[in-house]
Short mmCIF file of C-alpha atoms in Angstrom, two decimals:
data_model
loop_
_atom_site.label_atom_id
_atom_site.label_comp_id
_atom_site.label_asym_id
_atom_site.label_seq_id
_atom_site.Cartn_x
_atom_site.Cartn_y
_atom_site.Cartn_z
CA MET A 1 0.00 0.00 0.00
CA THR A 2 1.28 3.46 -0.83
CA GLU A 3 0.35 6.69 0.90
CA ASP A 4 -2.01 7.80 -1.85
CA GLN A 5 -3.58 4.41 -2.56
CA THR A 6 -7.06 4.76 -4.02
CA ALA A 7 -10.08 2.51 -4.00
CA PRO A 8 -9.97 -0.35 -6.52
CA ARG A 9 -11.48 0.57 -9.86
CA ASP A 10 -12.27 -2.99 -10.93
CA THR A 11 -14.94 -3.79 -8.34
CA PRO A 12 -17.75 -5.58 -10.21
CA PRO A 13 -20.99 -3.58 -10.36
CA GLY A 14 -23.31 -4.45 -7.51
CA ARG A 15 -20.62 -6.16 -5.46
CA VAL A 16 -20.21 -4.78 -1.96
CA GLN A 17 -16.83 -5.14 -0.32
CA HIS A 18 -16.82 -5.97 3.38
CA ARG A 19 -14.39 -4.89 6.08
CA PRO A 20 -14.74 -5.56 9.79
CA VAL A 21 -13.91 -1.89 10.48
CA VAL A 22 -14.19 1.16 8.23
CA ILE A 23 -12.50 4.32 9.48
CA VAL A 24 -13.63 7.64 8.03
CA GLY A 25 -10.75 10.12 8.07
CA ALA A 26 -6.98 9.58 7.81
CA GLY A 27 -5.78 12.21 10.23
CA PRO A 28 -3.61 11.13 13.16
CA VAL A 29 -6.58 9.81 15.15
CA GLY A 30 -7.94 7.70 12.28
CA VAL A 31 -4.59 6.24 11.25
CA THR A 32 -3.60 5.55 14.87
CA ALA A 33 -6.89 3.70 15.35
CA ALA A 34 -6.17 1.68 12.21
CA LEU A 35 -2.69 0.78 13.43
CA LEU A 36 -3.90 -0.24 16.88
CA LEU A 37 -6.52 -2.48 15.29
CA ALA A 38 -4.11 -3.91 12.73
CA ARG A 39 -1.59 -4.81 15.41
CA ARG A 40 -4.37 -6.82 17.07
CA GLY A 41 -5.13 -8.59 13.80
CA VAL A 42 -8.31 -6.66 12.92
CA ARG A 43 -8.79 -5.94 9.21
CA GLY A 44 -10.02 -2.58 8.07
CA VAL A 45 -9.84 0.31 5.63
CA VAL A 46 -9.28 4.03 6.17
CA LEU A 47 -11.14 6.39 3.83
CA GLU A 48 -9.72 9.86 3.17
CA ARG A 49 -10.77 12.47 0.61
CA HIS A 50 -7.25 13.93 0.38
CA ARG A 51 -4.47 11.87 -1.17
CA ASP A 52 -1.57 13.32 0.79
CA VAL A 53 -0.79 14.46 4.30
CA TYR A 54 -1.86 18.05 4.95
CA PRO A 55 1.52 19.83 4.66
CA LEU A 56 1.15 22.61 7.25
CA PRO A 57 1.60 22.24 11.03
CA ARG A 58 -1.40 22.15 13.35
CA ALA A 59 -1.07 20.09 16.55
CA VAL A 60 2.39 20.52 18.11
CA ALA A 61 2.38 18.88 21.57
CA THR A 62 1.83 15.49 23.15
CA ASP A 63 2.29 14.02 26.63
CA ASP A 64 3.90 10.90 28.06
CA GLU A 65 0.67 8.92 28.21
CA VAL A 66 0.06 9.52 24.53
CA ARG A 67 3.68 8.60 23.79
CA ARG A 68 2.71 5.17 25.16
CA ILE A 69 -0.15 5.07 22.67
CA LEU A 70 2.26 5.87 19.83
CA GLN A 71 4.48 3.08 21.12
CA ALA A 72 1.51 0.70 20.98
CA ALA A 73 0.93 1.86 17.40
CA GLY A 74 4.52 0.89 16.54
CA ILE A 75 6.13 4.27 15.84
CA HIS A 76 7.87 5.05 19.15
CA GLU A 77 11.44 5.02 17.86
CA GLU A 78 10.66 7.02 14.72
CA PHE A 79 8.67 9.60 16.68
CA ALA A 80 11.46 10.01 19.25
CA GLU A 81 13.77 11.10 16.43
CA VAL A 82 11.51 14.00 15.39
CA ALA A 83 10.13 15.05 18.82
CA ARG A 84 11.59 17.71 21.09
CA THR A 85 11.28 17.56 24.89
CA ALA A 86 9.66 20.65 26.44
CA ARG A 87 10.16 21.85 30.01
CA GLY A 88 6.50 22.64 30.65
CA LEU A 89 4.13 25.60 30.69
CA ARG A 90 4.53 29.11 32.10
CA LEU A 91 1.94 31.81 32.65
CA LEU A 92 3.38 35.31 32.11
CA ASP A 93 1.92 38.72 32.84
CA ALA A 94 1.72 41.52 30.27
CA ARG A 95 5.37 42.43 30.97
CA HIS A 96 6.42 38.79 30.50
CA ARG A 97 7.12 38.18 34.17
CA VAL A 98 6.40 34.64 35.38
CA ILE A 99 3.13 34.30 37.31
CA ALA A 100 3.08 30.52 37.53
CA GLU A 101 5.12 27.63 36.22
CA PHE A 102 3.95 24.09 35.48
CA PRO A 103 7.17 22.07 35.04
CA ARG A 104 7.08 18.85 33.03
CA SER A 105 9.59 16.09 33.65
CA PRO A 106 11.74 14.61 30.85
CA HIS A 107 11.09 11.25 32.56
CA GLY A 108 7.37 10.88 33.22
CA HIS A 109 5.47 8.08 34.92
CA HIS A 110 4.98 6.36 31.57
CA GLY A 111 8.68 6.32 30.71
CA PHE A 112 8.61 9.24 28.28
CA PRO A 113 8.94 13.04 28.50
CA GLN A 114 5.79 14.54 29.95
CA THR A 115 5.64 17.06 27.11
CA SER A 116 7.03 16.59 23.60
CA MET A 117 6.86 19.10 20.76
CA PHE A 118 6.54 17.87 17.18
CA ASP A 119 5.52 18.74 13.64
CA GLN A 120 2.13 17.22 12.78
CA PRO A 121 2.92 16.50 9.11
CA GLU A 122 5.98 14.52 10.26
CA LEU A 123 3.84 12.55 12.72
CA GLU A 124 1.24 11.81 10.06
CA ARG A 125 3.87 10.59 7.61
CA LEU A 126 5.27 8.24 10.27
CA LEU A 127 1.79 6.89 10.98
CA ARG A 128 1.00 6.34 7.30
CA ALA A 129 4.35 4.67 6.67
CA ALA A 130 3.69 2.29 9.58
CA LEU A 131 0.21 1.54 8.25
CA ALA A 132 1.67 0.80 4.81
CA ARG A 133 3.67 -2.02 6.40
CA ARG A 134 0.57 -3.69 7.83
CA PRO A 135 -1.30 -6.19 5.63
CA GLU A 136 -4.45 -5.96 7.75
CA CYS A 137 -5.47 -2.42 6.81
CA GLU A 138 -5.54 -0.26 3.69
CA LEU A 139 -5.71 3.48 3.23
CA TRP A 140 -7.82 4.71 0.33
CA GLY A 141 -6.94 8.28 -0.57
CA GLY A 142 -8.85 10.52 -2.94
CA VAL A 143 -12.25 9.10 -1.99
CA GLU A 144 -15.18 11.00 -0.50
CA VAL A 145 -17.59 9.37 1.92
CA THR A 146 -21.06 10.36 0.75
CA GLY A 147 -23.23 8.18 2.95
CA VAL A 148 -23.26 6.00 6.07
CA ARG A 149 -26.33 3.98 7.03
CA HIS A 150 -27.32 1.10 9.27
CA GLU A 151 -28.82 -2.07 7.82
CA GLY A 152 -31.22 -2.71 10.69
CA ASP A 153 -30.53 -3.50 14.34
CA GLY A 154 -27.31 -5.44 14.74
CA GLY A 155 -26.74 -5.55 11.00
CA PRO A 156 -23.78 -4.21 9.03
CA VAL A 157 -23.18 -0.55 8.33
CA ARG A 158 -23.18 0.52 4.67
CA VAL A 159 -20.66 3.16 3.61
CA THR A 160 -20.87 4.83 0.19
CA VAL A 161 -17.76 6.45 -1.27
CA ARG A 162 -17.26 8.49 -4.41
CA GLN A 163 -14.06 8.41 -6.43
CA GLY A 164 -14.09 10.65 -9.45
CA GLY A 165 -17.33 9.96 -11.26
CA SER A 166 -17.99 6.52 -9.80
CA GLU A 167 -19.32 5.26 -6.49
CA HIS A 168 -18.39 2.20 -4.43
CA GLU A 169 -20.15 0.67 -1.47
CA LEU A 170 -18.60 -1.00 1.53
CA SER A 171 -20.17 -2.89 4.38
CA ALA A 172 -18.62 -2.89 7.83
CA ASP A 173 -19.23 -4.44 11.20
CA PHE A 174 -18.22 -1.12 12.75
CA VAL A 175 -17.55 2.43 11.51
CA LEU A 176 -15.26 4.88 13.29
CA GLY A 177 -15.89 8.54 12.52
CA CYS A 178 -12.50 10.26 12.73
CA ASP A 179 -13.49 12.92 10.21
CA GLY A 180 -13.04 16.08 12.23
CA ALA A 181 -15.20 19.03 13.20
CA GLY A 182 -17.23 18.86 9.96
CA SER A 183 -17.91 15.14 10.46
CA ILE A 184 -20.45 13.41 8.22
CA THR A 185 -20.54 10.54 10.71
CA ARG A 186 -21.60 12.91 13.50
CA GLU A 187 -24.62 13.81 11.40
CA VAL A 188 -25.43 10.12 10.93
CA VAL A 189 -25.08 9.48 14.65
CA GLY A 190 -27.52 12.34 15.21
CA ALA A 191 -25.21 14.10 17.66
CA VAL A 192 -25.40 17.82 18.32
CA TRP A 193 -22.78 20.07 19.86
CA GLU A 194 -22.99 21.10 23.50
CA ASP A 195 -21.42 24.55 23.71
CA LEU A 196 -19.01 24.82 26.66
CA ARG A 197 -18.94 28.59 26.31
CA PHE A 198 -15.64 29.61 24.81
CA GLU A 199 -15.23 31.17 21.37
CA GLU A 200 -12.40 33.52 20.42
CA HIS A 201 -10.69 34.54 17.19
CA TRP A 202 -6.92 34.06 17.10
CA THR A 203 -4.14 34.10 14.55
CA VAL A 204 -1.56 31.30 14.50
CA ILE A 205 1.89 31.98 13.03
CA ASP A 206 4.38 29.18 12.36
CA VAL A 207 7.90 30.39 11.62
CA ARG A 208 11.30 29.06 10.61
CA THR A 209 14.21 31.35 11.50
CA SER A 210 17.92 31.34 12.32
CA LEU A 211 17.51 34.54 14.36
CA PRO A 212 18.33 34.44 18.07
CA VAL A 213 14.92 34.01 19.71
CA ARG A 214 14.48 34.72 23.41
CA CYS A 215 12.64 31.66 24.56
CA TRP A 216 12.14 29.21 27.36
CA GLU A 217 12.29 25.57 26.30
CA GLY A 218 8.60 25.12 26.94
CA VAL A 219 5.30 26.89 26.29
CA ASP A 220 4.72 30.50 27.38
CA GLN A 221 1.20 31.87 27.73
CA VAL A 222 0.93 35.64 28.12
CA CYS A 223 -1.97 36.59 30.40
CA ASP A 224 -2.69 40.04 29.03
CA PRO A 225 -6.34 41.05 28.55
CA HIS A 226 -5.26 43.49 25.83
CA ARG A 227 -3.01 41.07 23.92
CA PRO A 228 -3.15 37.44 25.11
CA ALA A 229 -0.59 35.27 23.36
CA THR A 230 1.07 31.86 23.30
CA PHE A 231 4.65 31.16 22.26
CA MET A 232 6.57 27.92 21.94
CA ARG A 233 9.62 26.41 20.30
CA ILE A 234 8.71 23.41 18.16
CA GLY A 235 12.03 22.40 16.61
CA GLU A 236 15.64 23.45 16.15
CA ASP A 237 14.66 26.50 14.08
CA ARG A 238 10.86 26.28 14.31
CA TYR A 239 8.63 28.48 16.46
CA ARG A 240 4.93 29.17 16.90
CA TRP A 241 3.16 32.33 18.06
CA GLU A 242 -0.56 32.61 18.70
CA PHE A 243 -2.18 36.01 19.26
CA ARG A 244 -5.71 37.18 19.77
CA LEU A 245 -6.34 39.92 17.22
CA ARG A 246 -8.73 42.79 17.65
CA ASP A 247 -11.69 42.95 15.29
CA THR A 248 -10.20 45.87 13.34
CA GLU A 249 -6.70 44.41 12.96
CA HIS A 250 -5.10 42.80 9.93
CA LEU A 251 -1.80 41.01 10.35
CA ASP A 252 0.76 42.75 8.11
CA HIS A 253 4.56 42.86 8.45
CA GLU A 254 4.55 45.90 10.72
CA LEU A 255 2.08 44.37 13.14
CA LEU A 256 3.97 41.06 13.04
CA ARG A 257 7.20 42.89 13.92
CA GLU A 258 5.45 44.59 16.84
CA LEU A 259 3.88 41.36 18.10
CA VAL A 260 7.05 39.24 18.12
CA ALA A 261 9.35 42.04 19.37
CA PRO A 262 9.48 40.64 22.94
CA TRP A 263 11.04 37.47 21.50
CA ALA A 264 12.90 38.44 18.30
CA ASP A 265 14.10 41.53 16.42
CA LEU A 266 12.65 41.53 12.90
CA SER A 267 14.97 44.04 11.28
CA ASP A 268 14.71 44.51 7.54
CA GLY A 269 16.18 41.54 5.72
CA ALA A 270 16.03 39.28 8.78
CA ASP A 271 15.89 35.54 8.17
CA PHE A 272 12.29 35.03 9.26
CA HIS A 273 10.24 32.69 7.09
CA VAL A 274 6.52 32.44 7.84
CA ILE A 275 5.50 28.85 7.10
CA ARG A 276 1.86 29.44 7.89
CA GLN A 277 -0.32 32.26 9.12
CA ALA A 278 -3.95 31.33 9.67
CA GLN A 279 -7.00 32.72 11.43
CA TYR A 280 -8.78 30.34 13.79
CA THR A 281 -11.85 30.44 15.97
CA PHE A 282 -10.99 28.52 19.13
CA ARG A 283 -14.12 26.74 20.39
CA ALA A 284 -15.07 24.50 23.31
CA ARG A 285 -17.68 21.91 22.36
CA ILE A 286 -18.57 18.29 23.03
CA ALA A 287 -21.02 16.06 21.16
CA ASP A 288 -24.05 15.02 23.20
CA ARG A 289 -23.70 11.43 21.99
CA TRP A 290 -20.68 9.55 20.63
CA ARG A 291 -22.36 6.46 19.26
CA ARG A 292 -25.31 5.20 17.29
CA GLY A 293 -25.41 1.42 17.07
CA ARG A 294 -22.16 0.37 15.42
CA ILE A 295 -21.04 3.88 14.45
CA PHE A 296 -18.68 5.72 16.81
CA LEU A 297 -17.23 9.23 16.98
CA LEU A 298 -13.59 9.91 17.86
CA GLY A 299 -11.36 12.98 18.04
CA ASP A 300 -12.61 16.31 16.73
CA ALA A 301 -15.78 14.62 15.50
CA ALA A 302 -16.68 14.18 19.18
CA HIS A 303 -15.05 17.16 20.93
CA LEU A 304 -13.37 20.50 20.23
CA THR A 305 -11.02 22.11 22.72
CA PRO A 306 -9.09 25.38 22.77
CA PRO A 307 -5.36 24.64 22.40
CA PHE A 308 -4.19 26.25 25.63
CA VAL A 309 -3.17 23.07 27.50
CA GLY A 310 -1.97 21.13 24.43
CA GLN A 311 -4.50 18.32 24.80
CA GLY A 312 -6.57 18.51 21.59
CA LEU A 313 -4.88 15.74 19.62
CA CYS A 314 -3.97 13.88 22.82
CA THR A 315 -7.65 13.57 23.69
CA GLY A 316 -8.44 12.11 20.28
CA LEU A 317 -5.61 9.59 20.49
CA ARG A 318 -6.92 8.49 23.89
CA ASP A 319 -10.29 7.91 22.22
CA ALA A 320 -8.63 5.63 19.67
CA HIS A 321 -6.71 3.70 22.32
CA ASN A 322 -9.79 3.21 24.49
CA LEU A 323 -12.09 1.98 21.73
CA THR A 324 -9.80 -0.16 19.58
CA TRP A 325 -8.90 -2.82 22.14
CA LYS A 326 -12.60 -3.25 22.91
CA LEU A 327 -13.47 -3.63 19.23
CA ALA A 328 -10.70 -6.20 18.89
CA ARG A 329 -12.13 -8.18 21.82
CA VAL A 330 -15.58 -8.16 20.22
CA LEU A 331 -14.37 -9.03 16.72
CA GLN A 332 -11.56 -11.44 17.55
CA GLN A 333 -12.61 -13.06 20.80
CA GLY A 334 -16.41 -12.89 20.72
CA ALA A 335 -16.74 -10.49 23.64
CA ASP A 336 -20.22 -9.15 24.33
CA GLU A 337 -20.90 -5.93 22.43
CA ARG A 338 -22.07 -4.36 25.68
CA LEU A 339 -18.36 -3.84 26.35
CA LEU A 340 -18.45 -1.06 23.74
CA ALA A 341 -20.87 0.98 25.84
CA SER A 342 -17.97 1.75 28.16
CA TYR A 343 -16.23 3.80 25.45
CA GLU A 344 -18.43 6.89 25.73
CA ARG A 345 -18.96 6.35 29.45
CA GLU A 346 -15.20 6.48 30.07
CA ARG A 347 -14.00 8.94 27.46
CA LYS A 348 -16.67 11.63 27.49
CA PRO A 349 -16.18 12.78 31.12
CA HIS A 350 -12.41 12.91 30.62
CA ALA A 351 -12.76 14.96 27.42
CA ARG A 352 -15.13 17.34 29.20
CA GLN A 353 -12.63 17.86 32.05
CA VAL A 354 -9.79 18.54 29.61
CA ILE A 355 -11.90 21.07 27.71
CA ARG A 356 -12.85 22.84 30.93
CA LEU A 357 -9.19 23.09 31.95
CA ALA A 358 -8.33 24.54 28.52
CA VAL A 359 -11.18 27.04 28.83
CA ALA A 360 -9.92 28.06 32.28
CA ALA A 361 -6.46 28.62 30.82
CA GLY A 362 -8.00 30.67 28.03
CA TRP A 363 -9.89 32.89 30.46
CA ALA A 364 -6.71 33.32 32.51
CA MET A 365 -4.90 34.55 29.41
CA THR A 366 -7.60 37.03 28.50
CA GLY A 367 -8.40 38.10 32.06
CA GLY A 368 -4.89 39.11 33.06
CA GLN A 369 -2.76 38.45 36.14
CA ASP A 370 -5.60 38.10 38.67
CA SER A 371 -7.33 35.46 36.56
CA ALA A 372 -4.04 33.65 36.04
CA ALA A 373 -3.43 33.56 39.80
CA ALA A 374 -6.93 32.14 40.30
CA LEU A 375 -6.21 29.47 37.71
CA ARG A 376 -2.97 28.58 39.48
CA ARG A 377 -4.86 28.03 42.75
CA ALA A 378 -7.67 26.07 41.10
CA ALA A 379 -5.32 23.92 39.05
CA VAL A 380 -3.92 22.13 42.09
CA GLY A 381 -7.23 20.34 42.61
CA ALA A 382 -8.61 20.33 39.09
CA VAL A 383 -5.58 18.99 37.28
CA CYS A 384 -5.04 16.22 39.82
CA ARG A 385 -8.49 14.87 38.99
CA ILE A 386 -7.80 14.50 35.26
CA PRO A 387 -6.08 11.23 34.33
CA GLY A 388 -3.36 11.75 31.76
CA VAL A 389 -2.90 15.41 32.66
CA THR A 390 -1.91 14.98 36.30
CA GLY A 391 1.75 15.74 35.62
CA LEU A 392 0.82 19.40 35.28
CA ALA A 393 0.23 19.60 39.01
CA ASN A 394 3.24 20.10 41.24
CA ARG A 395 4.23 21.91 44.40
CA ASN A 396 5.04 25.14 42.51
CA LEU A 397 1.34 25.63 41.78
CA SER A 398 0.53 26.49 45.36
CA HIS A 399 3.11 29.28 45.64
#
């Protein structure tokens, strides 16, 4: 299988191909789910409308628990070569003085750094290369899922895909919707978003530069109600800034120079290459239901979180890890399908807690130093109650 493999063109008319599991969406959550299933011997296919990996960076951080998931998916050594260990998270005031520090150990409880920075396209290429080595699962690129429907209670799920001018139909025992915020599978499940009351417009700037950049080897969040910002080093010469822009502002070179001045001097002719500059609306939402029969929602199809605690992708990968071993038990060992009910019961409360922590961090950034201090006090209890994020809590929080 190659990265841009497409659906077979020689399927006889009327013949429906069957796969135990069909995964809609070949982002990191979908491909990780496919790998975890394949390594347990479960056959499947991943359907993706794009042929290639999206080339621009998006997610940039993972934690030690999720590193264990990547190890289970078979890419630990390759990922270690492209990841960068981060020292943790700091909250700064408007003058960039430290309000609170959340250190992260390079040797976490799970045997990996508690925070690792990475480039998402590199991660996705590693995942796809690993999937290409597995005979159990294929990736069909350049196909659009146009329909998903149940064939009665307990029956197979029918998935219709379009490639060019022709359509193919698949049947599956189970369908995993890993197709993001605009998920077609979420519509089929009949889920609606629950708004967790955070929506802000930000600009994200990814940069490559050889300039000396004043940075801490972790993530800095500036708690300034007039100009909240996030800054982090991703790689040897790669950096990311995130700023909340005012409604009347447009990001030109002069404003960019002003915004990054606390970290770098953008004199004329400076080596400062903007890889990506994009406007985003950061939202906090969770689907009211994650399952309908044999169709499940994972990742951004099930939840959206602001990026302020670096747990967006991590939460989706935890979804994949939680569900796939249960599917394998049902498909390979005849376990009762009631086991699958535990997926939403276990994952949804955790996702909700993570989103609430991210929202609290967002309000701290936009509310200034007093809000940041309140977050620091609240985080001692709140973070300790969230599995997989507990390493954020340490004795410095109570100072």
